[in-house]
PDB file of C-alpha atoms in Angstrom:
ATOM      1  CA  MET N   1     -30.641  74.349   3.447  1.00 53.00           C
ATOM      2  CA  PRO N   2     -26.883  73.773   3.981  1.00 77.00           C
ATOM      3  CA  GLU N   3     -25.664  77.314   3.384  1.00 95.00           C
ATOM      4  CA  ILE N   4     -27.203  80.724   2.740  1.00 97.00           C
ATOM      5  CA  ILE N   5     -26.036  84.170   1.630  1.00 95.00           C
ATOM      6  CA  PRO N   6     -26.345  86.427   4.675  1.00 90.00           C
ATOM      7  CA  GLN N   7     -28.492  89.535   4.470  1.00 94.00           C
ATOM      8  CA  ASP N   8     -26.048  91.149   6.823  1.00 96.00           C
ATOM      9  CA  THR N   9     -23.160  91.622   4.434  1.00 95.00           C
ATOM     10  CA  SER N  10     -20.740  92.426   7.244  1.00 95.00           C
ATOM     11  CA  LEU N  11     -20.692  88.737   8.118  1.00 96.00           C
ATOM     12  CA  LYS N  12     -18.741  87.957   4.995  1.00 92.00           C
ATOM     13  CA  HIS N  13     -15.770  89.758   6.508  1.00 93.00           C
ATOM     14  CA  LEU N  14     -15.743  87.887   9.833  1.00 96.00           C
ATOM     15  CA  THR N  15     -12.968  85.384  10.266  1.00 97.00           C
ATOM     16  CA  GLY N  16     -13.025  82.253  12.315  1.00 98.00           C
ATOM     17  CA  ARG N  17     -15.999  80.355  13.694  1.00 98.00           C
ATOM     18  CA  HIS N  18     -19.000  82.172  15.102  1.00 98.00           C
ATOM     19  CA  LEU N  19     -22.069  80.579  16.745  1.00 98.00           C
ATOM     20  CA  TRP N  20     -25.329  82.376  17.498  1.00 98.00           C
ATOM     21  CA  HIS N  21     -27.121  80.146  19.968  1.00 98.00           C
ATOM     22  CA  ALA N  22     -29.248  79.881  23.104  1.00 98.00           C
ATOM     23  CA  PRO N  23     -28.457  77.912  26.288  1.00 98.00           C
ATOM     24  CA  LEU N  24     -31.497  75.582  26.248  1.00 97.00           C
ATOM     25  CA  SER N  25     -32.010  75.310  22.492  1.00 98.00           C
ATOM     26  CA  SER N  26     -31.688  71.640  21.505  1.00 98.00           C
ATOM     27  CA  CYS N  27     -30.456  72.585  18.026  1.00 98.00           C
ATOM     28  CA  SER N  28     -27.842  74.824  19.618  1.00 98.00           C
ATOM     29  CA  GLN N  29     -26.866  71.940  21.906  1.00 98.00           C
ATOM     30  CA  ARG N  30     -26.158  69.792  18.846  1.00 98.00           C
ATOM     31  CA  VAL N  31     -23.734  72.288  17.422  1.00 98.00           C
ATOM     32  CA  ARG N  32     -22.013  72.890  20.764  1.00 98.00           C
ATOM     33  CA  LEU N  33     -21.695  69.090  21.106  1.00 98.00           C
ATOM     34  CA  VAL N  34     -19.869  68.625  17.787  1.00 98.00           C
ATOM     35  CA  LEU N  35     -17.632  71.607  18.511  1.00 98.00           C
ATOM     36  CA  ALA N  36     -16.796  70.188  21.915  1.00 98.00           C
ATOM     37  CA  GLU N  37     -16.204  66.701  20.566  1.00 98.00           C
ATOM     38  CA  LEU N  38     -13.743  68.068  18.036  1.00 98.00           C
ATOM     39  CA  GLY N  39     -12.148  70.577  20.405  1.00 98.00           C
ATOM     40  CA  LEU N  40     -12.911  73.523  18.107  1.00 98.00           C
ATOM     41  CA  ALA N  41     -12.869  77.071  19.434  1.00 98.00           C
ATOM     42  CA  TYR N  42     -15.567  79.524  18.376  1.00 98.00           C
ATOM     43  CA  GLU N  43     -16.853  83.023  19.075  1.00 98.00           C
ATOM     44  CA  SER N  44     -20.009  82.675  21.123  1.00 98.00           C
ATOM     45  CA  HIS N  45     -23.002  84.955  20.490  1.00 98.00           C
ATOM     46  CA  VAL N  46     -25.693  84.068  23.041  1.00 98.00           C
ATOM     47  CA  LEU N  47     -29.238  85.136  22.379  1.00 98.00           C
ATOM     48  CA  ASP N  48     -31.806  85.668  25.152  1.00 96.00           C
ATOM     49  CA  LEU N  49     -34.895  84.153  23.578  1.00 96.00           C
ATOM     50  CA  GLU N  50     -37.113  85.122  26.496  1.00 93.00           C
ATOM     51  CA  ALA N  51     -36.174  88.766  25.858  1.00 93.00           C
ATOM     52  CA  GLY N  52     -37.044  88.281  22.196  1.00 95.00           C
ATOM     53  CA  GLU N  53     -33.542  88.848  20.881  1.00 97.00           C
ATOM     54  CA  HIS N  54     -34.305  86.408  18.004  1.00 97.00           C
ATOM     55  CA  ALA N  55     -37.030  88.813  16.886  1.00 97.00           C
ATOM     56  CA  THR N  56     -34.692  91.742  16.400  1.00 97.00           C
ATOM     57  CA  GLU N  57     -34.046  93.052  12.907  1.00 97.00           C
ATOM     58  CA  SER N  58     -30.290  92.571  13.349  1.00 97.00           C
ATOM     59  CA  TYR N  59     -30.587  88.845  14.173  1.00 98.00           C
ATOM     60  CA  GLN N  60     -33.173  88.171  11.474  1.00 98.00           C
ATOM     61  CA  ALA N  61     -30.640  89.642   9.027  1.00 97.00           C
ATOM     62  CA  ILE N  62     -28.421  86.740  10.107  1.00 97.00           C
ATOM     63  CA  HIS N  63     -31.033  83.997  10.337  1.00 97.00           C
ATOM     64  CA  PRO N  64     -34.050  84.761   8.158  1.00 96.00           C
ATOM     65  CA  ASP N  65     -36.291  82.416  10.182  1.00 96.00           C
ATOM     66  CA  GLY N  66     -35.315  84.104  13.423  1.00 97.00           C
ATOM     67  CA  VAL N  67     -34.407  80.882  15.266  1.00 98.00           C
ATOM     68  CA  VAL N  68     -31.141  79.431  16.595  1.00 98.00           C
ATOM     69  CA  PRO N  69     -28.535  78.346  15.895  1.00 98.00           C
ATOM     70  CA  ALA N  70     -26.726  80.188  13.112  1.00 98.00           C
ATOM     71  CA  TYR N  71     -23.130  79.267  12.404  1.00 98.00           C
ATOM     72  CA  LEU N  72     -20.513  81.262  10.488  1.00 98.00           C
ATOM     73  CA  ASP N  73     -17.328  79.679   9.237  1.00 97.00           C
ATOM     74  CA  GLU N  74     -14.880  82.103   7.619  1.00 97.00           C
ATOM     75  CA  GLY N  75     -17.768  84.191   6.232  1.00 96.00           C
ATOM     76  CA  ARG N  76     -19.875  81.159   5.176  1.00 97.00           C
ATOM     77  CA  LEU N  77     -23.294  81.039   6.932  1.00 98.00           C
ATOM     78  CA  PHE N  78     -25.161  77.861   7.859  1.00 98.00           C
ATOM     79  CA  ILE N  79     -28.565  77.875   9.616  1.00 97.00           C
ATOM     80  CA  GLU N  80     -29.793  74.302   9.989  1.00 96.00           C
ATOM     81  CA  SER N  81     -28.373  72.311  12.882  1.00 98.00           C
ATOM     82  CA  ILE N  82     -28.100  68.985  11.032  1.00 97.00           C
ATOM     83  CA  ASP N  83     -26.300  70.764   8.158  1.00 97.00           C
ATOM     84  CA  ILE N  84     -24.092  72.592  10.616  1.00 98.00           C
ATOM     85  CA  ILE N  85     -22.926  69.510  12.468  1.00 98.00           C
ATOM     86  CA  GLN N  86     -22.123  67.778   9.171  1.00 96.00           C
ATOM     87  CA  HIS N  87     -20.201  70.832   7.949  1.00 97.00           C
ATOM     88  CA  VAL N  88     -18.299  71.211  11.216  1.00 97.00           C
ATOM     89  CA  SER N  89     -17.317  67.534  11.395  1.00 96.00           C
ATOM     90  CA  LYS N  90     -16.090  67.457   7.782  1.00 93.00           C
ATOM     91  CA  GLY N  91     -15.957  63.636   7.859  1.00 90.00           C
ATOM     92  CA  ALA N  92     -14.167  63.446  11.236  1.00 96.00           C
ATOM     93  CA  PHE N  93     -16.551  60.680  12.298  1.00 95.00           C
ATOM     94  CA  GLY N  94     -16.239  58.794   9.044  1.00 92.00           C
ATOM     95  CA  THR N  95     -18.726  58.421   6.177  1.00 90.00           C
ATOM     96  CA  PRO N  96     -22.291  58.151   7.532  1.00 90.00           C
ATOM     97  CA  SER N  97     -23.960  54.787   6.837  1.00 92.00           C
ATOM     98  CA  GLY N  98     -27.456  54.620   5.309  1.00 95.00           C
ATOM     99  CA  ILE N  99     -28.907  54.001   8.802  1.00 95.00           C
ATOM    100  CA  GLU N 100     -27.058  56.973  10.230  1.00 96.00           C
ATOM    101  CA  LYS N 101     -28.303  59.236   7.448  1.00 96.00           C
ATOM    102  CA  THR N 102     -31.842  58.141   8.223  1.00 97.00           C
ATOM    103  CA  LEU N 103     -31.353  58.845  11.916  1.00 98.00           C
ATOM    104  CA  LEU N 104     -30.110  62.314  11.091  1.00 98.00           C
ATOM    105  CA  GLN N 105     -33.175  62.939   8.971  1.00 97.00           C
ATOM    106  CA  ASN N 106     -35.382  61.631  11.748  1.00 98.00           C
ATOM    107  CA  ALA N 107     -33.717  63.903  14.287  1.00 98.00           C
ATOM    108  CA  ASP N 108     -34.376  66.876  12.061  1.00 97.00           C
ATOM    109  CA  ALA N 109     -38.007  65.906  11.523  1.00 98.00           C
ATOM    110  CA  ALA N 110     -38.516  65.527  15.312  1.00 98.00           C
ATOM    111  CA  GLN N 111     -37.743  69.127  16.140  1.00 98.00           C
ATOM    112  CA  ARG N 112     -41.239  70.588  15.995  1.00 98.00           C
ATOM    113  CA  ASP N 113     -42.593  67.902  18.269  1.00 98.00           C
ATOM    114  CA  LEU N 114     -39.682  68.470  20.620  1.00 98.00           C
ATOM    115  CA  LYS N 115     -40.418  72.193  20.713  1.00 98.00           C
ATOM    116  CA  LEU N 116     -44.117  71.585  21.374  1.00 98.00           C
ATOM    117  CA  LEU N 117     -43.463  69.168  24.226  1.00 98.00           C
ATOM    118  CA  THR N 118     -40.734  71.339  25.724  1.00 98.00           C
ATOM    119  CA  PHE N 119     -43.017  74.340  25.934  1.00 98.00           C
ATOM    120  CA  GLU N 120     -45.871  72.313  27.380  1.00 98.00           C
ATOM    121  CA  PHE N 121     -44.066  70.119  29.893  1.00 98.00           C
ATOM    122  CA  LEU N 122     -41.082  72.294  30.873  1.00 97.00           C
ATOM    123  CA  PHE N 123     -41.487  75.949  29.879  1.00 96.00           C
ATOM    124  CA  ARG N 124     -44.956  76.316  31.450  1.00 95.00           C
ATOM    125  CA  ALA N 125     -43.015  76.312  34.756  1.00 92.00           C
ATOM    126  CA  LYS N 126     -41.632  79.744  33.809  1.00 90.00           C
ATOM    127  CA  PRO N 127     -43.433  83.044  34.582  1.00 89.00           C
ATOM    128  CA  ALA N 128     -45.541  84.269  31.720  1.00 88.00           C
ATOM    129  CA  ALA N 129     -44.026  86.915  29.479  1.00 88.00           C
ATOM    130  CA  SER N 130     -45.241  90.508  29.926  1.00 90.00           C
ATOM    131  CA  ASN N 131     -47.868  91.854  27.524  1.00 92.00           C
ATOM    132  CA  ASP N 132     -45.316  94.282  26.124  1.00 92.00           C
ATOM    133  CA  ALA N 133     -42.852  91.464  25.373  1.00 91.00           C
ATOM    134  CA  VAL N 134     -45.573  89.394  23.710  1.00 94.00           C
ATOM    135  CA  ASP N 135     -46.777  92.342  21.613  1.00 95.00           C
ATOM    136  CA  SER N 136     -43.246  93.188  20.612  1.00 95.00           C
ATOM    137  CA  PHE N 137     -42.511  89.643  19.499  1.00 96.00           C
ATOM    138  CA  GLN N 138     -45.725  89.399  17.455  1.00 97.00           C
ATOM    139  CA  ARG N 139     -45.023  92.738  15.854  1.00 97.00           C
ATOM    140  CA  ASN N 140     -41.351  92.236  15.027  1.00 97.00           C
ATOM    141  CA  HIS N 141     -40.783  88.572  14.307  1.00 97.00           C
ATOM    142  CA  LYS N 142     -41.124  87.663  10.632  1.00 97.00           C
ATOM    143  CA  ASN N 143     -41.609  83.908  11.116  1.00 98.00           C
ATOM    144  CA  ALA N 144     -45.360  83.384  10.814  1.00 98.00           C
ATOM    145  CA  TRP N 145     -45.192  79.772  12.055  1.00 98.00           C
ATOM    146  CA  LEU N 146     -43.332  80.819  15.198  1.00 98.00           C
ATOM    147  CA  ARG N 147     -45.695  83.685  15.890  1.00 98.00           C
ATOM    148  CA  GLN N 148     -48.664  81.292  15.714  1.00 98.00           C
ATOM    149  CA  PHE N 149     -46.858  78.787  17.907  1.00 98.00           C
ATOM    150  CA  TYR N 150     -46.450  81.372  20.662  1.00 96.00           C
ATOM    151  CA  ARG N 151     -50.129  82.348  20.353  1.00 97.00           C
ATOM    152  CA  ASP N 152     -51.118  78.679  20.665  1.00 97.00           C
ATOM    153  CA  PHE N 153     -48.883  78.311  23.696  1.00 97.00           C
ATOM    154  CA  SER N 154     -50.472  81.287  25.398  1.00 96.00           C
ATOM    155  CA  VAL N 155     -53.971  79.830  25.139  1.00 96.00           C
ATOM    156  CA  GLY N 156     -52.962  76.198  25.715  1.00 97.00           C
ATOM    157  CA  PHE N 157     -52.153  73.432  23.297  1.00 98.00           C
ATOM    158  CA  ASP N 158     -54.894  71.055  22.255  1.00 96.00           C
ATOM    159  CA  ARG N 159     -54.601  67.675  23.981  1.00 96.00           C
ATOM    160  CA  GLN N 160     -54.845  65.830  20.650  1.00 96.00           C
ATOM    161  CA  ARG N 161     -51.926  67.897  19.323  1.00 98.00           C
ATOM    162  CA  LEU N 162     -49.858  66.948  22.396  1.00 98.00           C
ATOM    163  CA  ALA N 163     -50.855  63.317  22.139  1.00 97.00           C
ATOM    164  CA  GLY N 164     -49.765  63.181  18.519  1.00 97.00           C
ATOM    165  CA  ALA N 165     -46.372  64.700  19.333  1.00 98.00           C
ATOM    166  CA  ILE N 166     -45.866  62.250  22.194  1.00 98.00           C
ATOM    167  CA  ALA N 167     -46.814  59.240  20.048  1.00 97.00           C
ATOM    168  CA  ARG N 168     -44.416  60.309  17.256  1.00 98.00           C
ATOM    169  CA  THR N 169     -41.640  60.943  19.780  1.00 98.00           C
ATOM    170  CA  GLN N 170     -42.087  57.528  21.364  1.00 97.00           C
ATOM    171  CA  GLN N 171     -42.083  55.971  17.899  1.00 97.00           C
ATOM    172  CA  GLY N 172     -38.844  57.752  17.110  1.00 98.00           C
ATOM    173  CA  PHE N 173     -37.271  56.510  20.339  1.00 98.00           C
ATOM    174  CA  GLN N 174     -38.381  52.986  19.515  1.00 97.00           C
ATOM    175  CA  VAL N 175     -36.449  53.276  16.250  1.00 98.00           C
ATOM    176  CA  LEU N 176     -33.344  54.312  18.187  1.00 98.00           C
ATOM    177  CA  ASN N 177     -33.827  51.486  20.650  1.00 98.00           C
ATOM    178  CA  ALA N 178     -34.199  48.980  17.823  1.00 97.00           C
ATOM    179  CA  THR N 179     -31.068  50.355  16.135  1.00 97.00           C
ATOM    180  CA  LEU N 180     -29.100  49.609  19.264  1.00 97.00           C
ATOM    181  CA  GLU N 181     -30.415  46.061  19.621  1.00 96.00           C
ATOM    182  CA  GLY N 182     -27.780  44.770  17.198  1.00 89.00           C
ATOM    183  CA  GLY N 183     -25.187  45.102  19.910  1.00 90.00           C
ATOM    184  CA  GLN N 184     -23.543  48.385  18.856  1.00 93.00           C
ATOM    185  CA  SER N 185     -22.730  50.859  21.610  1.00 93.00           C
ATOM    186  CA  TYR N 186     -23.707  53.987  19.672  1.00 97.00           C
ATOM    187  CA  LEU N 187     -26.364  55.048  17.220  1.00 98.00           C
ATOM    188  CA  SER N 188     -23.621  55.821  14.709  1.00 97.00           C
ATOM    189  CA  GLY N 189     -22.126  52.357  15.056  1.00 95.00           C
ATOM    190  CA  ASP N 190     -19.108  51.296  17.028  1.00 92.00           C
ATOM    191  CA  GLY N 191     -18.059  54.884  17.835  1.00 95.00           C
ATOM    192  CA  PHE N 192     -19.791  58.074  18.944  1.00 97.00           C
ATOM    193  CA  GLY N 193     -20.764  60.032  15.844  1.00 98.00           C
ATOM    194  CA  LEU N 194     -23.196  62.425  14.233  1.00 98.00           C
ATOM    195  CA  ALA N 195     -26.331  60.422  14.873  1.00 98.00           C
ATOM    196  CA  ASP N 196     -25.476  60.317  18.573  1.00 98.00           C
ATOM    197  CA  ILE N 197     -24.813  64.086  18.523  1.00 98.00           C
ATOM    198  CA  ALA N 198     -28.108  64.769  16.771  1.00 98.00           C
ATOM    199  CA  TRP N 199     -30.183  62.739  19.187  1.00 98.00           C
ATOM    200  CA  LEU N 200     -28.491  63.321  22.553  1.00 98.00           C
ATOM    201  CA  PRO N 201     -30.141  66.742  23.133  1.00 98.00           C
ATOM    202  CA  ASN N 202     -33.573  65.253  22.390  1.00 98.00           C
ATOM    203  CA  VAL N 203     -33.149  62.356  24.800  1.00 98.00           C
ATOM    204  CA  HIS N 204     -31.746  64.743  27.449  1.00 98.00           C
ATOM    205  CA  ARG N 205     -34.723  67.032  26.980  1.00 98.00           C
ATOM    206  CA  MET N 206     -37.269  64.281  27.291  1.00 98.00           C
ATOM    207  CA  ASP N 207     -35.473  62.924  30.361  1.00 98.00           C
ATOM    208  CA  LEU N 208     -36.030  66.311  31.996  1.00 97.00           C
ATOM    209  CA  MET N 209     -39.767  65.921  31.557  1.00 97.00           C
ATOM    210  CA  GLY N 210     -39.846  62.335  32.931  1.00 96.00           C
ATOM    211  CA  TRP N 211     -40.013  60.283  29.755  1.00 97.00           C
ATOM    212  CA  PRO N 212     -40.418  56.545  30.563  1.00 96.00           C
ATOM    213  CA  PHE N 213     -37.054  55.379  29.255  1.00 97.00           C
ATOM    214  CA  GLU N 214     -37.393  52.223  31.345  1.00 94.00           C
ATOM    215  CA  SER N 215     -39.449  50.891  28.451  1.00 93.00           C
ATOM    216  CA  LEU N 216     -36.514  51.488  26.128  1.00 97.00           C
ATOM    217  CA  SER N 217     -33.697  49.626  27.830  1.00 97.00           C
ATOM    218  CA  LYS N 218     -31.162  49.866  24.991  1.00 98.00           C
ATOM    219  CA  LEU N 219     -31.694  53.603  24.504  1.00 98.00           C
ATOM    220  CA  ASP N 220     -31.628  54.100  28.262  1.00 98.00           C
ATOM    221  CA  ALA N 221     -28.216  52.321  28.467  1.00 97.00           C
ATOM    222  CA  TRP N 222     -26.937  54.391  25.502  1.00 98.00           C
ATOM    223  CA  PHE N 223     -27.951  57.595  27.320  1.00 98.00           C
ATOM    224  CA  GLU N 224     -26.059  56.567  30.442  1.00 98.00           C
ATOM    225  CA  ILE N 225     -22.910  56.019  28.306  1.00 97.00           C
ATOM    226  CA  ALA N 226     -23.333  59.271  26.364  1.00 98.00           C
ATOM    227  CA  LYS N 227     -23.746  61.255  29.621  1.00 98.00           C
ATOM    228  CA  GLN N 228     -20.196  60.274  30.631  1.00 98.00           C
ATOM    229  CA  ARG N 229     -18.660  62.194  27.743  1.00 98.00           C
ATOM    230  CA  SER N 230     -17.039  65.526  28.545  1.00 98.00           C
ATOM    231  CA  SER N 231     -18.892  67.101  25.622  1.00 98.00           C
ATOM    232  CA  TYR N 232     -22.213  66.373  27.384  1.00 98.00           C
ATOM    233  CA  GLN N 233     -21.058  68.395  30.333  1.00 98.00           C
ATOM    234  CA  ASP N 234     -19.577  71.173  28.181  1.00 98.00           C
ATOM    235  CA  ALA N 235     -22.343  71.530  25.632  1.00 98.00           C
ATOM    236  CA  LEU N 236     -25.467  70.802  27.672  1.00 98.00           C
ATOM    237  CA  LEU N 237     -25.077  70.761  31.449  1.00 98.00           C
ATOM    238  CA  ASN N 238     -22.793  73.772  31.690  1.00 97.00           C
ATOM    239  CA  TRP N 239     -25.416  75.823  29.860  1.00 97.00           C
ATOM    240  CA  GLN N 240     -28.277  74.626  32.066  1.00 95.00           C
ATOM    241  CA  ALA N 241     -28.386  76.770  35.217  1.00 93.00           C
ATOM    242  CA  ASP N 242     -29.062  74.872  38.421  1.00 93.00           C
ATOM    243  CA  PRO N 243     -32.162  76.926  39.359  1.00 93.00           C
ATOM    244  CA  VAL N 244     -33.642  76.161  35.904  1.00 92.00           C
ATOM    245  CA  ALA N 245     -32.932  72.447  36.251  1.00 92.00           C
ATOM    246  CA  HIS N 246     -34.466  72.418  39.701  1.00 94.00           C
ATOM    247  CA  ALA N 247     -37.551  74.247  38.452  1.00 95.00           C
ATOM    248  CA  PHE N 248     -37.951  71.734  35.624  1.00 96.00           C
ATOM    249  CA  ARG N 249     -37.679  68.777  38.039  1.00 96.00           C
ATOM    250  CA  ASP N 250     -40.236  70.325  40.397  1.00 97.00           C
ATOM    251  CA  TYR N 251     -42.639  71.052  37.570  1.00 97.00           C
ATOM    252  CA  THR N 252     -42.255  67.557  36.108  1.00 97.00           C
ATOM    253  CA  ARG N 253     -42.977  66.032  39.532  1.00 97.00           C
ATOM    254  CA  THR N 254     -46.071  68.192  39.890  1.00 97.00           C
ATOM    255  CA  ARG N 255     -47.354  67.191  36.446  1.00 96.00           C
ATOM    256  CA  ASP N 256     -46.769  63.504  37.234  1.00 96.00           C
ATOM    257  CA  GLU N 257     -48.479  63.755  40.624  1.00 96.00           C
ATOM    258  CA  THR N 258     -51.524  65.381  39.019  1.00 96.00           C
ATOM    259  CA  GLY N 259     -51.655  62.891  36.141  1.00 95.00           C
ATOM    260  CA  THR N 260     -50.916  65.475  33.499  1.00 96.00           C
ATOM    261  CA  GLY N 261     -47.302  64.607  32.687  1.00 97.00           C
ATOM    262  CA  VAL N 262     -45.991  62.887  29.552  1.00 97.00           C
ATOM    263  CA  ARG N 263     -46.560  59.490  31.124  1.00 96.00           C
ATOM    264  CA  SER N 264     -50.293  60.160  31.228  1.00 95.00           C
ATOM    265  CA  PHE N 265     -50.349  60.233  27.412  1.00 94.00           C
ATOM    266  CA  LEU N 266     -48.721  56.854  26.787  1.00 86.00           C
ATOM    267  CA  CYS N 267     -48.080  53.495  28.344  1.00 59.00           C
ATOM    268  CA  PRO N 268     -44.643  51.930  28.422  1.00 48.00           C
ATOM    269  CA  VAL N 269     -44.018  49.820  25.342  1.00 43.00           C
ATOM    270  CA  PRO N 270     -42.924  46.240  26.119  1.00 44.00           C
ATOM    271  CA  GLU N 271     -39.384  45.671  24.881  1.00 46.00           C
ATOM    272  CA  GLU N 272     -40.397  42.626  22.888  1.00 47.00           C
ATOM    273  CA  ASP N 273     -42.725  44.762  20.826  1.00 44.00           C
ATOM    274  CA  GLN N 274     -40.122  47.356  19.914  1.00 41.00           C
ATOM    275  CA  THR N 275     -38.668  45.365  17.054  1.00 44.00           C
ATOM    276  CA  ALA N 276     -41.715  46.433  15.063  1.00 43.00           C
ATOM    277  CA  ALA N 277     -40.287  49.936  15.141  1.00 41.00           C
ATOM    278  CA  ARG N 278     -37.268  49.005  12.939  1.00 40.00           C
ATOM    279  CA  THR N 279     -37.011  51.049   9.732  1.00 42.00           C
ATOM    280  CA  THR N 280     -34.675  51.020   6.830  1.00 36.00           C
TER     281      THR N 280
END
């Protein structure tokens, strides 16, 4: 859905760029990345997801699904991160190739698995929400899928569900690795572009939980190059508080030591077998 009519009619009168986002939201990170790459200023509206600010009536009048990000450009409202980064760039990275369009679609399709794995392998390190906060979220948030997701998280995700998400994620990374085997430096081709912006938050997130990128040498090398960009610092690291990063590392180490981390669900894929992951 590239653009919607806001329920909050006051938004139509706002000028400039406005971004409703959350620090650790991967979809928010995509939008902050493209804005940083292009040096575009915007009015920042940070939502505290742990406090349930995305479940308020006022925010759901901006984003009907009650998730982040939401992006307003001179009164025009966009709510899907892939649509937002394409709108913001307005062709600044050139016309996407067929492969790049596929990678953008793949990045969009990977979001629910990313959310599932993030909550299991990173966010379980956080203290549990209070009963009042849980009840308030379930009572006020209109997104039925999200309400069920939080209920599932509270009782524990089924191992088969986690295994499926991990397998699909590894398969997606194999596609990226295969894309880079042609000798190009970036997923978008010879230059950093929208496919790189779409996937960088996902790779960063999985790196936090100890993903075995040593089995994906081309993607691993791409990540090292991408991390050198100032936009990576501005859009991801600057929004990731040091105590949070330390807590994630400690929790990942504990999961690995107890054999319950992401590596326990899959074996490294030999590089010579990754060519089978190529798609058109």
